[in-house]
Coordinates of N, CA and C in Angstrom, one line a residue:
M1 N -1.2 -41.9 -84.8 CA -2.6 -41.4 -84.7 C -3.3 -42.0 -85.9
F2 N -4.6 -42.2 -85.8 CA -5.4 -42.9 -86.8 C -6.7 -42.1 -87.1
V3 N -7.1 -42.1 -88.4 CA -8.4 -41.6 -88.8 C -9.2 -42.9 -89.2
V4 N -10.3 -43.1 -88.5 CA -11.2 -44.2 -88.8 C -12.4 -43.7 -89.5
S5 N -12.7 -44.2 -90.7 CA -13.9 -43.8 -91.4 C -14.9 -45.0 -91.5
L6 N -16.0 -44.7 -90.9 CA -17.1 -45.8 -90.9 C -18.0 -45.4 -92.0
T7 N -18.4 -46.4 -92.8 CA -19.4 -46.3 -93.9 C -20.5 -47.3 -93.6
Y8 N -21.7 -46.7 -93.4 CA -22.9 -47.6 -93.2 C -23.1 -48.5 -94.4
K9 N -23.5 -49.8 -94.1 CA -23.8 -50.7 -95.2 C -25.2 -51.2 -95.1
V10 N -26.0 -50.6 -94.2 CA -27.4 -51.0 -94.0 C -28.2 -49.7 -93.9
A11 N -29.5 -49.8 -93.9 CA -30.4 -48.7 -93.8 C -30.2 -48.0 -92.5
L12 N -30.4 -46.6 -92.4 CA -30.2 -45.9 -91.2 C -31.1 -46.4 -90.1
S13 N -32.3 -46.9 -90.4 CA -33.2 -47.5 -89.4 C -32.5 -48.7 -88.7
D14 N -31.7 -49.4 -89.4 CA -30.9 -50.5 -88.8 C -29.8 -50.0 -88.0
V15 N -29.1 -49.0 -88.5 CA -28.0 -48.3 -87.7 C -28.6 -47.8 -86.4
D16 N -29.7 -47.1 -86.5 CA -30.3 -46.5 -85.3 C -30.6 -47.5 -84.2
Q17 N -30.8 -48.7 -84.5 CA -31.1 -49.7 -83.5 C -30.0 -49.9 -82.6
H18 N -28.8 -49.6 -83.0 CA -27.5 -49.8 -82.2 C -26.9 -48.5 -81.7
I19 N -27.6 -47.3 -82.0 CA -26.9 -46.0 -81.7 C -26.7 -45.8 -80.2
D20 N -27.6 -46.2 -79.4 CA -27.3 -46.0 -77.9 C -26.1 -46.7 -77.4
A21 N -26.0 -48.0 -77.9 CA -24.9 -48.8 -77.5 C -23.6 -48.2 -78.1
H22 N -23.7 -47.7 -79.3 CA -22.5 -47.2 -80.0 C -22.0 -45.9 -79.2
I23 N -23.0 -45.1 -78.8 CA -22.6 -43.9 -78.0 C -22.0 -44.2 -76.7
A24 N -22.5 -45.2 -76.0 CA -21.9 -45.7 -74.8 C -20.4 -46.2 -75.0
Y25 N -20.2 -46.9 -76.1 CA -18.9 -47.4 -76.5 C -18.0 -46.2 -76.8
L26 N -18.5 -45.2 -77.5 CA -17.6 -44.0 -77.8 C -17.2 -43.3 -76.4
E27 N -18.2 -43.1 -75.5 CA -17.9 -42.5 -74.3 C -16.8 -43.2 -73.5
K28 N -16.9 -44.6 -73.5 CA -15.8 -45.3 -72.8 C -14.5 -45.1 -73.5
Q29 N -14.4 -45.1 -74.8 CA -13.1 -44.9 -75.5 C -12.6 -43.5 -75.2
Y30 N -13.4 -42.5 -75.1 CA -12.9 -41.2 -74.7 C -12.4 -41.2 -73.3
A31 N -13.1 -41.9 -72.4 CA -12.6 -41.9 -71.0 C -11.3 -42.7 -70.9
D32 N -11.1 -43.7 -71.8 CA -9.9 -44.5 -71.8 C -8.7 -43.8 -72.5
G33 N -9.0 -42.6 -73.2 CA -8.0 -41.8 -73.8 C -7.7 -42.3 -75.3
H34 N -8.6 -43.2 -75.8 CA -8.3 -43.7 -77.2 C -8.8 -42.8 -78.3
F35 N -10.0 -42.1 -78.0 CA -10.6 -41.3 -79.1 C -10.4 -39.8 -78.7
L36 N -10.1 -39.1 -79.8 CA -9.9 -37.6 -79.6 C -11.0 -36.8 -80.2
A37 N -11.7 -37.3 -81.2 CA -12.8 -36.6 -81.8 C -13.6 -37.6 -82.6
S38 N -14.9 -37.3 -82.8 CA -15.7 -38.2 -83.6 C -17.0 -37.5 -84.0
G39 N -17.6 -38.0 -85.0 CA -18.9 -37.4 -85.5 C -19.4 -38.0 -86.7
R40 N -20.6 -37.6 -87.1 CA -21.3 -38.1 -88.3 C -20.7 -37.5 -89.5
K41 N -20.7 -38.3 -90.6 CA -20.4 -37.7 -91.9 C -21.6 -36.9 -92.4
V42 N -21.4 -35.9 -93.2 CA -22.5 -35.2 -93.8 C -22.4 -35.3 -95.3
P43 N -23.4 -35.9 -96.0 CA -24.6 -36.5 -95.4 C -24.3 -37.7 -94.6
R44 N -25.3 -38.2 -93.8 CA -25.2 -39.2 -92.8 C -25.0 -40.6 -93.5
T45 N -23.8 -40.9 -93.9 CA -23.5 -42.2 -94.6 C -22.6 -43.0 -93.7
G46 N -22.2 -42.4 -92.5 CA -21.2 -43.1 -91.6 C -20.7 -42.1 -90.7
G47 N -19.5 -42.3 -90.2 CA -18.9 -41.4 -89.2 C -17.4 -41.4 -89.3
I48 N -16.7 -40.5 -88.6 CA -15.3 -40.4 -88.5 C -14.9 -40.4 -87.1
I49 N -13.8 -41.1 -86.8 CA -13.2 -41.1 -85.5 C -11.7 -40.8 -85.6
L50 N -11.2 -39.8 -84.8 CA -9.8 -39.5 -84.7 C -9.3 -40.3 -83.4
A51 N -8.4 -41.2 -83.6 CA -8.0 -42.1 -82.5 C -6.5 -42.2 -82.3
Q52 N -6.2 -42.5 -81.1 CA -4.8 -42.8 -80.8 C -4.7 -44.2 -80.1
A53 N -3.7 -45.0 -80.5 CA -3.5 -46.3 -79.9 C -2.0 -46.6 -80.0
K54 N -1.5 -47.5 -79.2 CA -0.1 -47.8 -79.3 C 0.3 -48.4 -80.6
D55 N -0.6 -49.1 -81.3 CA -0.3 -49.6 -82.7 C -1.7 -50.0 -83.3
R56 N -1.6 -50.4 -84.6 CA -2.8 -50.7 -85.3 C -3.5 -52.0 -84.7
E57 N -2.8 -52.9 -84.3 CA -3.4 -54.1 -83.7 C -4.2 -53.7 -82.5
H58 N -3.7 -52.8 -81.6 CA -4.4 -52.4 -80.5 C -5.7 -51.6 -80.9
L59 N -5.6 -50.8 -81.9 CA -6.8 -50.1 -82.4 C -7.8 -51.1 -82.9
D60 N -7.4 -52.1 -83.7 CA -8.3 -53.1 -84.2 C -9.1 -53.8 -83.1
T61 N -8.4 -54.0 -82.0 CA -9.0 -54.6 -80.8 C -10.1 -53.7 -80.3
I62 N -9.8 -52.4 -80.2 CA -10.7 -51.4 -79.7 C -11.9 -51.3 -80.6
L63 N -11.7 -51.3 -81.9 CA -12.8 -51.2 -82.9 C -13.7 -52.4 -82.9
R64 N -13.2 -53.6 -82.6 CA -14.0 -54.8 -82.6 C -15.0 -54.8 -81.5
A65 N -14.8 -53.9 -80.5 CA -15.7 -53.8 -79.4 C -16.9 -52.8 -79.7
D66 N -16.8 -52.1 -80.8 CA -17.9 -51.2 -81.2 C -19.2 -52.0 -81.6
P67 N -20.3 -51.7 -81.0 CA -21.6 -52.3 -81.3 C -21.9 -52.3 -82.8
F68 N -21.5 -51.2 -83.5 CA -21.7 -51.1 -84.9 C -20.9 -52.2 -85.6
Y69 N -19.7 -52.5 -85.2 CA -18.8 -53.5 -85.7 C -19.5 -54.9 -85.5
Q70 N -19.8 -55.1 -84.2 CA -20.4 -56.4 -83.8 C -21.7 -56.7 -84.5
A71 N -22.5 -55.7 -84.8 CA -23.8 -55.9 -85.5 C -23.6 -55.8 -87.1
D72 N -22.3 -55.6 -87.5 CA -22.0 -55.6 -88.9 C -22.8 -54.6 -89.7
V73 N -23.0 -53.4 -89.1 CA -23.8 -52.3 -89.8 C -22.9 -51.3 -90.6
A74 N -21.5 -51.4 -90.4 CA -20.6 -50.4 -91.0 C -19.3 -51.1 -91.4
D75 N -18.7 -50.6 -92.5 CA -17.4 -50.9 -92.9 C -16.4 -49.9 -92.2
Y76 N -15.2 -50.4 -91.9 CA -14.3 -49.5 -91.2 C -13.0 -49.4 -92.1
D77 N -12.6 -48.2 -92.4 CA -11.4 -47.9 -93.2 C -10.5 -47.1 -92.2
V78 N -9.3 -47.7 -91.9 CA -8.4 -47.1 -91.0 C -7.2 -46.6 -91.7
M79 N -6.9 -45.3 -91.4 CA -5.7 -44.7 -92.0 C -4.8 -44.2 -90.9
E80 N -3.5 -44.7 -90.8 CA -2.6 -44.2 -89.8 C -1.8 -43.0 -90.4
F81 N -1.5 -42.1 -89.5 CA -0.7 -41.0 -90.0 C 0.2 -40.5 -88.8
E82 N 1.3 -39.8 -89.1 CA 2.1 -39.2 -88.1 C 2.0 -37.7 -88.3
P83 N 1.2 -37.1 -87.4 CA 1.1 -35.6 -87.4 C 2.4 -34.9 -87.3
S84 N 2.6 -33.9 -88.1 CA 3.9 -33.1 -88.0 C 3.6 -31.6 -87.7
M85 N 2.4 -31.2 -87.9 CA 2.0 -29.8 -87.6 C 0.7 -29.8 -86.8
F86 N 0.5 -28.9 -85.9 CA -0.7 -28.8 -85.1 C -1.1 -27.3 -85.0
A87 N -2.4 -27.2 -84.9 CA -3.0 -25.9 -84.6 C -2.6 -25.5 -83.2
E88 N -2.6 -24.2 -82.9 CA -2.2 -23.7 -81.6 C -3.2 -24.4 -80.6
G89 N -2.6 -24.9 -79.5 CA -3.5 -25.5 -78.5 C -3.6 -27.0 -78.7
L90 N -3.2 -27.5 -79.8 CA -3.3 -29.0 -80.1 C -2.0 -29.7 -80.0
D91 N -0.9 -28.9 -79.7 CA 0.4 -29.5 -79.7 C 0.6 -30.6 -78.7
A92 N -0.4 -30.7 -77.7 CA -0.3 -31.8 -76.7 C -0.5 -33.2 -77.4
L93 N -1.1 -33.2 -78.6 CA -1.3 -34.4 -79.3 C 0.0 -35.0 -79.9
N94 N 1.0 -34.2 -79.9 CA 2.3 -34.6 -80.4 C 3.1 -35.4 -79.3
G95 N 2.7 -36.7 -79.2 CA 3.3 -37.4 -78.1 C 3.7 -38.8 -78.5

């Protein structure tokens, strides 16, 4: 499992030019089963994605398709972890 932290490197007005395409990208990744949760950081300096992929290389390929990545509006910090405990109801993530 992966935690992806996006940090905007341009003004929000520049980020917002790509927001509709980014949302469509997120929706596709949810439909494909790659993303489990996502949202904006508070304050709005970027976002967080909880992702699953077969390996880091596969995730990197997925992230390169993000319109934010392609427009170079955000830096991506990826952390891989192996969950060992889950809240009730989330144990299905243990796979």
